[in-house]
Short mmCIF file of C-alpha atoms in Angstrom, two decimals:
data_model
loop_
_atom_site.label_atom_id
_atom_site.label_comp_id
_atom_site.label_asym_id
_atom_site.label_seq_id
_atom_site.Cartn_x
_atom_site.Cartn_y
_atom_site.Cartn_z
CA MET A 1 155.38 146.61 34.44
CA THR A 2 153.09 143.77 34.03
CA THR A 3 152.85 141.46 31.46
CA GLY A 4 149.22 140.67 31.59
CA PRO A 5 146.74 141.53 29.17
CA THR A 6 145.64 144.47 27.77
CA ILE A 7 142.06 145.76 28.52
CA GLY A 8 140.58 148.34 26.22
CA VAL A 9 137.83 150.77 27.75
CA LEU A 10 135.61 152.44 25.48
CA ALA A 11 136.18 155.97 25.88
CA LEU A 12 133.77 157.68 23.57
CA GLN A 13 131.94 159.12 26.48
CA GLY A 14 131.19 158.19 30.49
CA ASP A 15 133.10 156.97 33.07
CA VAL A 16 136.07 155.80 31.59
CA ARG A 17 138.66 156.61 33.99
CA GLU A 18 137.01 155.07 37.31
CA HIS A 19 137.36 151.45 35.14
CA LEU A 20 141.11 152.32 34.09
CA ALA A 21 141.59 152.90 37.72
CA ILE A 22 140.06 149.81 39.04
CA LEU A 23 141.96 147.97 36.29
CA GLU A 24 145.22 149.72 37.77
CA THR A 25 144.46 148.31 41.09
CA LEU A 26 144.19 144.91 39.81
CA GLY A 27 147.63 145.29 38.22
CA ALA A 28 146.02 145.05 34.80
CA ARG A 29 147.06 147.40 31.80
CA GLY A 30 144.19 149.63 30.76
CA ALA A 31 143.72 151.82 27.62
CA PRO A 32 141.15 154.09 26.52
CA VAL A 33 139.71 153.10 23.03
CA ARG A 34 138.39 155.59 20.64
CA THR A 35 139.39 154.33 17.16
CA SER A 36 139.28 150.74 15.52
CA GLU A 37 143.28 150.77 15.54
CA GLU A 38 143.03 150.97 19.21
CA LEU A 39 140.48 147.91 19.62
CA ASP A 40 142.62 145.93 17.35
CA GLY A 41 145.31 146.28 20.28
CA VAL A 42 143.24 144.71 23.01
CA ASP A 43 142.69 141.26 24.77
CA GLY A 44 139.18 142.51 26.43
CA LEU A 45 136.98 145.40 26.35
CA ILE A 46 135.19 147.14 28.95
CA ILE A 47 132.44 149.21 27.91
CA PRO A 48 131.52 151.92 30.78
CA GLY A 49 128.67 153.53 32.23
CA GLY A 50 127.49 156.78 30.33
CA GLU A 51 124.74 157.75 28.19
CA SER A 52 124.20 154.75 25.58
CA THR A 53 122.22 156.80 22.73
CA THR A 54 125.55 159.28 22.73
CA MET A 55 128.00 156.27 22.95
CA TRP A 56 125.98 154.64 19.74
CA ARG A 57 125.90 157.70 17.82
CA LEU A 58 129.49 158.48 18.23
CA ALA A 59 130.62 154.82 17.45
CA ARG A 60 128.30 154.91 14.45
CA SER A 61 129.78 158.43 13.15
CA PHE A 62 133.43 157.45 13.75
CA GLY A 63 133.19 154.05 12.03
CA LEU A 64 133.69 152.04 15.36
CA LEU A 65 130.11 150.07 15.50
CA GLU A 66 131.27 147.47 12.86
CA PRO A 67 134.33 146.92 14.11
CA LEU A 68 133.22 146.63 17.54
CA ARG A 69 130.62 144.02 16.37
CA LYS A 70 133.27 142.12 14.48
CA HIS A 71 135.55 141.72 17.41
CA ILE A 72 132.81 140.48 19.68
CA HIS A 73 131.30 138.37 17.06
CA ASP A 74 135.25 136.91 16.88
CA GLY A 75 135.00 136.01 20.58
CA LEU A 76 136.55 139.21 22.14
CA PRO A 77 135.87 139.30 25.98
CA ALA A 78 133.81 142.04 27.03
CA TYR A 79 132.25 143.81 30.05
CA GLY A 80 129.72 146.55 30.08
CA SER A 81 128.08 148.38 33.32
CA CYS A 82 124.78 150.20 32.60
CA ALA A 83 124.99 151.86 29.27
CA GLY A 84 127.74 148.98 28.47
CA MET A 85 125.02 146.41 29.43
CA ILE A 86 122.84 148.12 26.86
CA MET A 87 125.39 148.30 24.00
CA LEU A 88 125.95 144.76 24.51
CA ALA A 89 122.33 143.79 24.75
CA ASP A 90 120.78 142.15 21.18
CA ARG A 91 117.33 143.69 22.03
CA LEU A 92 116.45 146.94 23.98
CA GLU A 93 113.13 148.22 25.33
CA GLU A 94 112.41 151.76 25.63
CA ALA A 95 115.29 152.59 23.23
CA ALA A 96 115.68 156.18 21.57
CA PRO A 97 114.31 156.00 18.01
CA GLY A 98 116.83 154.32 15.60
CA GLN A 99 118.84 153.39 18.68
CA GLU A 100 121.30 150.32 17.80
CA THR A 101 123.74 148.35 19.94
CA ILE A 102 126.98 146.43 19.41
CA GLY A 103 125.08 143.41 20.50
CA GLY A 104 126.35 139.94 21.29
CA LEU A 105 124.68 139.00 24.60
CA ASP A 106 121.22 137.31 23.87
CA ILE A 107 119.43 139.42 26.33
CA THR A 108 116.46 141.88 26.31
CA VAL A 109 117.68 145.17 28.35
CA ARG A 110 115.08 147.98 29.14
CA ARG A 111 116.80 151.41 29.34
CA ASN A 112 116.09 153.25 32.52
CA ALA A 113 113.81 150.91 34.07
CA PHE A 114 114.55 151.59 37.50
CA GLY A 115 113.17 154.81 37.06
CA ARG A 116 114.71 158.61 36.93
CA GLN A 117 117.57 159.76 38.83
CA VAL A 118 115.41 160.39 42.08
CA ASP A 119 115.24 156.80 42.11
CA SER A 120 118.65 155.69 41.60
CA PHE A 121 119.79 153.40 44.49
CA GLU A 122 122.27 151.81 45.97
CA ALA A 123 121.76 148.19 47.71
CA GLU A 124 123.69 145.23 48.87
CA LEU A 125 123.40 142.68 46.22
CA ASP A 126 124.03 139.04 46.60
CA PHE A 127 126.29 138.09 43.73
CA PRO A 128 126.94 134.13 44.23
CA VAL A 129 129.64 133.79 41.74
CA LEU A 130 131.93 135.93 43.79
CA GLY A 131 130.76 134.65 47.09
CA GLU A 132 130.58 136.63 50.48
CA PRO A 133 130.38 139.44 51.11
CA PRO A 134 127.51 141.03 49.00
CA MET A 135 128.46 143.38 46.58
CA ARG A 136 127.45 147.33 47.28
CA ALA A 137 125.62 147.97 43.98
CA VAL A 138 125.24 151.35 42.66
CA PHE A 139 122.34 151.64 40.40
CA ILE A 140 121.83 155.14 38.24
CA ARG A 141 118.68 155.50 36.02
CA ALA A 142 119.86 151.75 35.65
CA PRO A 143 118.57 149.52 32.79
CA TRP A 144 117.40 145.87 33.98
CA VAL A 145 117.60 142.48 32.02
CA GLU A 146 113.88 141.30 30.87
CA GLY A 147 114.67 138.49 28.85
CA VAL A 148 117.69 136.24 28.38
CA GLY A 149 118.41 133.38 26.13
CA GLU A 150 119.19 130.31 26.84
CA ARG A 151 122.62 130.01 27.21
CA VAL A 152 122.80 133.29 29.26
CA GLU A 153 123.65 132.81 33.01
CA VAL A 154 121.80 135.10 35.45
CA LEU A 155 124.32 136.10 37.97
CA ALA A 156 122.72 138.47 40.34
CA ARG A 157 119.00 139.76 40.84
CA VAL A 158 117.58 142.71 42.94
CA ALA A 159 113.98 143.21 44.29
CA GLY A 160 112.07 145.53 41.27
CA ARG A 161 111.11 148.58 42.43
CA ALA A 162 109.60 151.56 41.18
CA THR A 163 108.87 155.23 42.73
CA GLY A 164 108.02 158.93 42.25
CA ARG A 165 107.60 159.03 38.26
CA GLY A 166 109.85 155.85 38.07
CA VAL A 167 108.55 153.18 35.32
CA ALA A 168 107.51 149.95 36.16
CA HIS A 169 106.53 148.12 32.73
CA ALA A 170 107.62 144.58 33.63
CA PRO A 171 104.93 142.00 34.90
CA ASP A 172 104.65 141.45 38.89
CA SER A 173 105.99 137.86 39.03
CA GLU A 174 109.39 139.87 38.24
CA ALA A 175 108.86 141.86 41.16
CA VAL A 176 109.05 139.05 43.45
CA THR A 177 112.05 136.98 42.05
CA GLY A 178 113.75 140.06 41.46
CA ARG A 179 115.00 142.02 38.28
CA ILE A 180 118.01 140.35 36.61
CA VAL A 181 120.77 143.02 37.03
CA ALA A 182 124.26 141.04 36.15
CA VAL A 183 124.49 138.26 33.34
CA ARG A 184 127.24 136.20 31.69
CA ALA A 185 127.15 134.44 28.08
CA GLY A 186 130.69 132.85 27.24
CA ARG A 187 133.16 135.85 27.36
CA LEU A 188 130.57 138.52 27.88
CA LEU A 189 129.71 139.82 31.11
CA ALA A 190 127.23 142.55 32.05
CA THR A 191 125.87 144.36 34.91
CA SER A 192 123.01 147.02 35.43
CA PHE A 193 125.02 148.55 38.23
CA HIS A 194 128.29 150.42 38.46
CA PRO A 195 131.15 148.40 40.33
CA GLU A 196 133.67 151.06 39.25
CA LEU A 197 131.81 153.51 41.57
CA THR A 198 132.98 151.32 44.42
CA ALA A 199 136.31 150.23 45.89
CA ASP A 200 135.00 146.34 45.26
CA ALA A 201 137.18 145.08 42.52
CA ARG A 202 135.64 141.90 42.24
CA ILE A 203 133.78 142.21 39.12
CA HIS A 204 136.54 143.32 37.28
CA ALA A 205 138.69 140.79 38.62
CA HIS A 206 136.36 137.88 37.33
CA PHE A 207 136.33 139.72 33.95
CA LEU A 208 139.80 139.53 34.02
CA GLU A 209 139.70 135.64 34.52
CA ILE A 210 137.35 135.37 31.56
CA VAL A 211 140.17 137.26 29.45
CA LYS A 212 142.87 134.97 30.80
CA GLU A 213 140.71 131.88 29.79
CA ALA A 214 139.85 133.37 26.43
CA MET B 1 110.06 165.46 49.91
CA GLY B 2 108.63 164.11 52.92
CA THR B 3 110.23 160.49 53.63
CA ASP B 4 113.03 161.01 50.55
CA ARG B 5 114.43 163.64 53.09
CA ILE B 6 118.11 163.08 53.70
CA ASN B 7 119.99 163.29 57.11
CA PRO B 8 122.25 165.93 56.00
CA THR B 9 124.68 165.12 58.91
CA THR B 10 125.04 161.29 58.37
CA GLN B 11 125.33 161.81 54.41
CA LYS B 12 128.14 164.42 54.75
CA ARG B 13 130.06 161.71 56.16
CA PHE B 14 129.25 159.39 53.34
CA GLU B 15 127.83 156.57 55.55
CA PRO B 16 124.57 154.72 54.53
CA VAL B 17 121.43 156.52 55.62
CA SER B 18 118.35 154.05 55.61
CA ASP B 19 115.57 154.96 53.79
CA GLN B 20 112.05 153.85 54.71
CA THR B 21 110.42 154.07 51.59
CA GLN B 22 112.19 151.18 50.16
CA SER B 23 112.13 147.31 51.43
CA THR B 24 110.01 145.49 48.78
CA SER B 25 112.35 142.48 48.45
CA GLN B 26 111.03 139.30 48.91
CA SER B 27 112.34 135.57 48.48
CA ALA B 28 115.20 134.83 45.85
CA SER B 29 116.29 138.25 45.24
CA SER B 30 119.15 140.35 47.11
CA PRO B 31 117.11 141.42 50.34
CA VAL B 32 117.49 145.13 50.34
CA SER B 33 118.43 148.15 52.19
CA THR B 34 118.37 149.92 49.38
CA GLU B 35 119.07 154.11 49.57
CA THR B 36 118.24 156.63 47.29
CA GLY B 37 119.80 159.81 47.25
CA THR B 38 123.32 158.70 48.65
CA ALA B 39 126.05 161.23 47.81
CA ARG B 40 127.64 158.35 45.75
CA VAL B 41 124.53 158.16 43.68
CA LYS B 42 124.37 161.65 43.21
CA ARG B 43 127.81 162.17 42.22
CA GLY B 44 127.97 159.05 40.35
CA MET B 45 125.10 160.46 38.06
CA ALA B 46 127.75 163.40 37.03
CA GLU B 47 130.39 160.68 36.44
CA MET B 48 128.05 159.03 33.63
CA LEU B 49 127.95 162.46 32.22
CA LYS B 50 131.65 163.02 31.68
CA GLY B 51 132.82 163.35 28.11
CA GLY B 52 129.57 164.68 26.92
CA VAL B 53 127.61 167.80 26.31
CA ILE B 54 124.76 169.02 27.90
CA MET B 55 122.29 171.54 25.85
CA ASP B 56 120.13 174.27 27.16
CA VAL B 57 116.74 173.62 25.29
CA VAL B 58 113.45 175.65 25.59
CA THR B 59 111.05 173.45 23.98
CA ALA B 60 110.44 169.37 23.38
CA GLU B 61 111.34 170.22 19.75
CA GLN B 62 114.54 171.28 20.69
CA ALA B 63 115.16 168.65 23.25
CA LYS B 64 114.67 165.81 20.41
CA ILE B 65 117.34 167.75 17.95
CA ALA B 66 119.85 167.89 21.14
CA GLU B 67 119.11 163.82 21.83
CA ASP B 68 119.57 163.27 18.01
CA ALA B 69 122.94 165.16 18.21
CA GLY B 70 124.14 163.05 20.66
CA ALA B 71 123.36 165.26 23.73
CA VAL B 72 124.29 163.32 27.09
CA ALA B 73 121.16 165.32 28.89
CA VAL B 74 119.34 168.42 28.36
CA MET B 75 118.93 171.27 30.41
CA ALA B 76 115.43 172.81 30.56
CA LEU B 77 114.81 176.48 30.83
CA GLU B 78 112.53 179.31 29.62
CA ARG B 79 115.19 181.44 27.91
CA VAL B 80 118.17 180.54 26.95
CA PRO B 81 120.72 183.06 28.61
CA ALA B 82 121.24 185.24 25.64
CA ASP B 83 117.74 185.87 25.63
CA ILE B 84 117.31 186.51 29.18
CA ARG B 85 120.50 188.90 28.71
CA ALA B 86 118.47 190.68 25.98
CA HIS B 87 114.95 190.95 27.53
CA GLY B 88 115.97 191.43 31.15
CA GLY B 89 113.57 191.15 33.81
CA VAL B 90 113.90 188.45 36.47
CA ALA B 91 114.26 185.21 35.28
CA ARG B 92 112.75 182.34 37.17
CA MET B 93 112.51 178.39 37.08
CA SER B 94 110.46 177.03 33.83
CA ASP B 95 106.56 176.24 33.54
CA PRO B 96 106.30 172.95 34.92
CA ASP B 97 104.46 172.11 31.59
CA LEU B 98 107.40 172.91 29.82
CA ILE B 99 109.52 170.80 31.73
CA ASP B 100 107.08 167.83 31.41
CA GLY B 101 106.91 167.97 27.83
CA ILE B 102 110.40 167.83 27.63
CA ILE B 103 110.91 164.76 30.14
CA ASP B 104 108.13 163.16 27.91
CA ALA B 105 110.12 163.86 24.71
CA VAL B 106 113.43 162.35 25.33
CA SER B 107 114.95 159.29 26.93
CA ILE B 108 118.35 161.09 28.17
CA PRO B 109 118.53 162.72 31.34
CA VAL B 110 116.47 166.17 32.06
CA MET B 111 118.14 168.79 33.67
CA ALA B 112 116.56 172.11 35.10
CA LYS B 113 117.42 175.49 36.65
CA ALA B 114 116.51 176.75 39.80
CA ARG B 115 117.21 180.25 41.14
CA ILE B 116 120.14 180.72 43.64
CA GLY B 117 118.62 180.08 47.14
CA HIS B 118 114.99 179.44 45.89
CA PHE B 119 114.41 176.06 47.70
CA VAL B 120 110.74 175.87 46.70
CA GLU B 121 111.75 176.10 43.08
CA ALA B 122 114.16 173.14 43.80
CA GLN B 123 111.29 170.98 45.53
CA VAL B 124 109.18 171.73 42.77
CA LEU B 125 111.66 170.38 40.26
CA GLN B 126 112.61 167.41 42.45
CA SER B 127 108.67 166.81 42.29
CA LEU B 128 108.61 166.69 38.63
CA GLY B 129 111.28 164.12 38.37
CA VAL B 130 114.14 166.27 36.72
CA ASP B 131 117.61 164.12 36.80
CA TYR B 132 119.59 167.34 38.08
CA ILE B 133 119.23 170.76 39.33
CA ASP B 134 121.02 173.49 38.02
CA GLU B 135 121.04 176.41 41.13
CA SER B 136 122.06 179.01 38.42
CA GLU B 137 123.13 182.38 38.14
CA VAL B 138 121.65 182.39 35.12
CA LEU B 139 118.50 182.94 36.57
CA THR B 140 117.76 186.14 39.11
CA PRO B 141 118.80 185.09 42.63
CA ALA B 142 116.20 184.28 45.17
CA ASP B 143 118.46 184.75 48.16
CA TYR B 144 121.66 187.13 48.35
CA ALA B 145 122.92 185.47 51.42
CA ASN B 146 122.31 181.69 51.06
CA HIS B 147 122.38 178.95 48.90
CA VAL B 148 120.11 176.14 48.85
CA ASP B 149 121.04 173.56 51.34
CA LYS B 150 121.46 170.77 48.57
CA TRP B 151 121.85 168.00 51.16
CA GLN B 152 118.14 168.03 51.67
CA PHE B 153 117.39 166.72 48.26
CA THR B 154 117.32 163.30 46.92
CA VAL B 155 117.82 164.97 43.42
CA PRO B 156 121.54 166.08 42.86
CA PHE B 157 122.64 169.52 42.05
CA VAL B 158 125.24 171.18 39.86
CA CYS B 159 126.37 174.63 40.85
CA GLY B 160 128.52 177.23 38.89
CA ALA B 161 131.94 178.15 40.54
CA THR B 162 134.38 181.02 39.35
CA ASN B 163 137.45 179.57 41.67
CA LEU B 164 138.10 176.78 44.10
CA GLY B 165 136.77 178.38 46.90
CA GLU B 166 133.35 178.66 45.69
CA ALA B 167 133.28 175.34 44.23
CA LEU B 168 134.40 173.91 47.60
CA ARG B 169 131.38 175.90 49.41
CA ARG B 170 128.94 174.77 46.79
CA ILE B 171 130.27 170.90 47.59
CA THR B 172 129.86 171.77 51.26
CA GLU B 173 126.43 172.57 50.47
CA GLY B 174 125.96 169.36 48.71
CA ALA B 175 126.28 170.33 45.15
CA ALA B 176 127.18 166.86 43.51
CA MET B 177 128.87 168.53 40.57
CA ILE B 178 130.43 171.62 39.73
CA ARG B 179 130.52 173.31 36.51
CA SER B 180 132.66 177.11 35.70
CA LYS B 181 130.31 180.12 35.44
CA GLY B 182 131.85 181.48 32.59
CA GLU B 183 129.67 184.25 31.12
CA ALA B 184 126.55 182.63 29.98
CA GLY B 185 124.65 184.20 26.97
CA THR B 186 127.65 185.88 25.50
CA GLY B 187 129.44 183.16 23.05
CA ASP B 188 132.54 184.63 24.39
CA VAL B 189 134.61 181.73 25.88
CA SER B 190 137.30 184.12 27.88
CA ASN B 191 135.62 183.94 31.05
CA ALA B 192 135.14 180.13 31.20
CA THR B 193 138.64 179.84 30.29
CA THR B 194 139.68 182.15 33.38
CA HIS B 195 137.62 180.14 35.74
CA MET B 196 138.85 176.75 34.23
CA ARG B 197 142.62 178.11 34.86
CA GLN B 198 141.95 179.42 38.07
CA ILE B 199 140.09 176.31 39.27
CA ARG B 200 143.10 174.26 38.17
CA ALA B 201 145.93 176.43 39.40
CA GLU B 202 144.43 176.42 42.76
CA ILE B 203 144.37 172.75 43.04
CA ASN B 204 147.86 172.73 41.67
CA ARG B 205 148.71 175.23 44.24
CA LEU B 206 147.18 172.92 47.19
CA ARG B 207 149.03 169.80 46.06
CA THR B 208 152.35 171.34 46.38
CA LEU B 209 151.74 172.79 50.03
CA PRO B 210 152.78 170.78 53.02
CA ALA B 211 150.18 169.53 55.48
CA ASP B 212 150.58 171.81 57.86
CA GLU B 213 149.80 174.74 55.54
CA LEU B 214 146.59 173.25 54.47
CA TYR B 215 145.02 174.81 57.48
CA VAL B 216 145.64 178.45 56.49
CA ALA B 217 144.68 177.52 52.80
CA ALA B 218 141.34 176.51 53.81
CA LYS B 219 141.24 180.06 55.73
CA GLU B 220 141.79 181.46 52.53
CA LEU B 221 139.73 179.63 50.43
CA GLN B 222 136.74 180.33 52.72
CA ALA B 223 136.49 176.44 52.67
CA PRO B 224 136.11 173.39 55.25
CA TYR B 225 139.79 172.19 56.16
CA GLU B 226 138.57 168.17 55.53
CA LEU B 227 137.48 169.54 51.86
CA VAL B 228 140.69 171.13 51.11
CA ARG B 229 142.96 168.20 52.38
CA GLU B 230 140.85 165.78 50.29
CA VAL B 231 141.16 168.41 47.19
CA ALA B 232 145.11 168.12 47.95
CA GLU B 233 145.34 164.63 48.10
CA LEU B 234 143.16 163.62 45.08
CA GLY B 235 144.83 166.70 42.97
CA LYS B 236 140.91 167.19 41.93
CA LEU B 237 137.46 168.31 43.05
CA PRO B 238 135.66 165.25 44.93
CA VAL B 239 133.01 165.60 42.32
CA VAL B 240 132.71 166.41 38.39
CA LEU B 241 133.66 169.57 36.85
CA PHE B 242 132.15 170.61 33.70
CA THR B 243 132.64 173.94 31.98
CA ALA B 244 129.78 176.24 30.92
CA GLY B 245 129.42 180.09 30.06
CA GLY B 246 130.05 181.13 26.20
CA ILE B 247 130.85 177.76 24.90
CA ALA B 248 129.65 178.55 21.01
CA THR B 249 132.12 176.36 18.75
CA PRO B 250 133.57 172.77 18.55
CA ALA B 251 137.03 174.43 19.16
CA ASP B 252 135.50 176.19 22.46
CA ALA B 253 134.28 172.87 23.87
CA ALA B 254 137.54 171.26 22.75
CA MET B 255 139.71 174.11 24.80
CA MET B 256 137.77 173.73 27.80
CA MET B 257 138.37 170.01 27.61
CA GLN B 258 142.09 170.37 27.17
CA LEU B 259 141.93 172.69 30.22
CA GLY B 260 140.89 170.27 32.51
CA ALA B 261 136.84 170.25 31.88
CA GLU B 262 135.36 166.62 32.27
CA GLY B 263 132.52 167.62 30.23
CA VAL B 264 130.92 170.74 28.47
CA PHE B 265 127.61 172.45 28.93
CA VAL B 266 126.25 174.57 26.01
CA GLY B 267 123.65 177.51 26.51
CA SER B 268 122.84 179.68 23.79
CA GLY B 269 125.66 178.51 21.58
CA ILE B 270 123.73 176.03 19.84
CA PHE B 271 119.86 177.35 19.37
CA LYS B 272 121.15 180.86 18.66
CA SER B 273 123.06 179.61 15.65
CA GLY B 274 122.49 179.48 11.95
CA ASP B 275 122.37 175.34 12.22
CA PRO B 276 121.42 173.86 15.50
CA ALA B 277 121.51 170.58 14.72
CA ARG B 278 124.72 170.08 13.05
CA ARG B 279 126.66 172.57 15.24
CA ALA B 280 125.22 170.13 18.14
CA GLU B 281 126.57 167.31 16.81
CA ALA B 282 129.91 169.05 15.85
CA ILE B 283 130.41 170.01 19.44
CA VAL B 284 129.61 166.48 21.14
CA LYS B 285 132.30 165.15 18.47
CA ALA B 286 134.57 167.45 19.48
CA THR B 287 134.52 167.09 23.16
CA THR B 288 134.93 163.41 22.62
CA PHE B 289 138.13 164.20 20.34
CA TYR B 290 139.15 167.23 22.40
CA ASP B 291 142.95 166.29 21.81
CA ASP B 292 142.61 165.62 18.16
CA PRO B 293 142.88 168.67 16.06
CA ASP B 294 142.03 166.59 13.00
CA VAL B 295 138.62 165.75 14.25
CA ILE B 296 137.75 169.26 15.33
CA GLY B 297 138.96 170.96 12.12
CA LYS B 298 136.61 168.25 10.00
CA VAL B 299 133.67 168.52 12.38
CA SER B 300 133.94 172.51 12.34
CA ARG B 301 133.42 172.86 8.33
CA GLY B 302 130.38 174.22 7.32
CA LEU B 303 128.39 174.90 10.43
CA GLY B 304 126.95 178.13 9.19
CA ASP B 305 126.63 181.22 11.56
CA ALA B 306 127.89 180.89 14.96
CA MET B 307 125.71 182.81 17.71
CA VAL B 308 126.72 186.45 17.22
CA GLY B 309 127.85 186.93 20.58
CA LEU B 310 128.65 189.54 23.18
CA ASN B 311 132.33 190.77 24.23
CA VAL B 312 132.51 190.26 28.14
CA GLU B 313 135.03 192.98 28.52
CA GLU B 314 132.90 195.49 27.07
CA MET B 315 130.06 194.71 29.26
CA PRO B 316 129.53 196.90 32.33
CA GLU B 317 129.78 194.73 35.48
CA PRO B 318 126.43 194.90 36.67
CA HIS B 319 125.36 192.97 33.77
CA ARG B 320 127.89 189.88 34.18
CA LEU B 321 125.96 187.03 35.62
CA ALA B 322 129.35 185.36 37.11
CA GLU B 323 129.13 187.92 39.77
CA ARG B 324 125.86 186.23 40.84
CA GLY B 325 126.79 183.80 43.64
CA TRP B 326 129.23 183.83 46.13
#
């Protein structure tokens, strides 16, 4: 058995199992988190992909929203993919009525920014912090980051696109430089896409480094 | 469809498929060969729904109630299965106006049903921008021999199954998600239970077979050997497995999750009950805490009347929807 850190995966809804599986391949101890007691026992937290409005409502109903905010405010390292990025954002565009987040990341995230499921896509993504080769990034009804605070580091961008009934709200200049799809600020990491759906464990390994440094 | 068409032979091998519709990249951003409608994108969408509840809705109003209750997606249809059963006649794809209205009303994914084998209904639903198509036995089949060739679509499909062979045949045709059929519109969970147990038992059996017996197992399941071997190795379907058909209470949903469902479809059970908003929220909570009887008990209190229900055993077989599809 490993003596490494315990990484919680928020298990209210979403692709929890994929994150736990990828943690296992890295030799880390993963643990599903549904209660504040379970949250107290982790050294880092992953918020998975899923439906952000469902996660928010369940977190609120079961009294988990405030403990999550407190832990993250107090420095708990966290990584969010897709819906997890939405949950970590301080500000949302296209939120459901009344939708709240955990917050902590000084970013504005637009939900479903790349469009509907017919617009969902995969692409080769340069991710300089991780080096070569590029990531095979899977975007599913994905959000993008529309604005970042001063202390937020942009880690990756992808060319903006919108087809069919897809939505394209952001200004055209962004379409040239590329939409922001990965960010880090301190101990918080977020991606619009789903590395857990591929065999590429580099993002999770990067997050484990953040946890170990914390 | 046009340029969104996918080459089915390459996609079946899960290799990247080039898509001429995309290549808008410039300068700093990652240069892209972006691909839509890949198996990973289709199956991945279902992965994101796991642990969630997908609710049948017939109006934009109901869709909002479902979203407010915490549904991960809604299923747009003209009549819930209980009404289809009661009124009879031919049940078809919904009016596009209705689907548009629901898409505009909510920010969560919207699914819609097409008749078995009705590939043009499926083309229309794709062009409307629905997020998933349910090729469903709840509607009247349009083809009694063939299901839709789902590889030809960018939008993913979910299909019903009563056993492992049926599930694997649907996956062979391109389904990116499977649900038990159960017996829709009854509020009787017994058939969903049977189907979930059946699929689980057949997967468990495959796991115990020596490699040289998988060939015959494939023959018996009437499914491709490669897929049978994959299931034997994984110990699960290669796509997400939800349950559907007769789920009416939080305890029903939790039981299906304990039997191995990865999420729940609720059809008539919500909007045919006394207090849809509360029941919907309770089923969402029970699905997340499916293994915690205290939570299930708590959310089950004071929900008002459940849908009245029909006893499947007392229904003549020609009236059973699960017999549709093969």
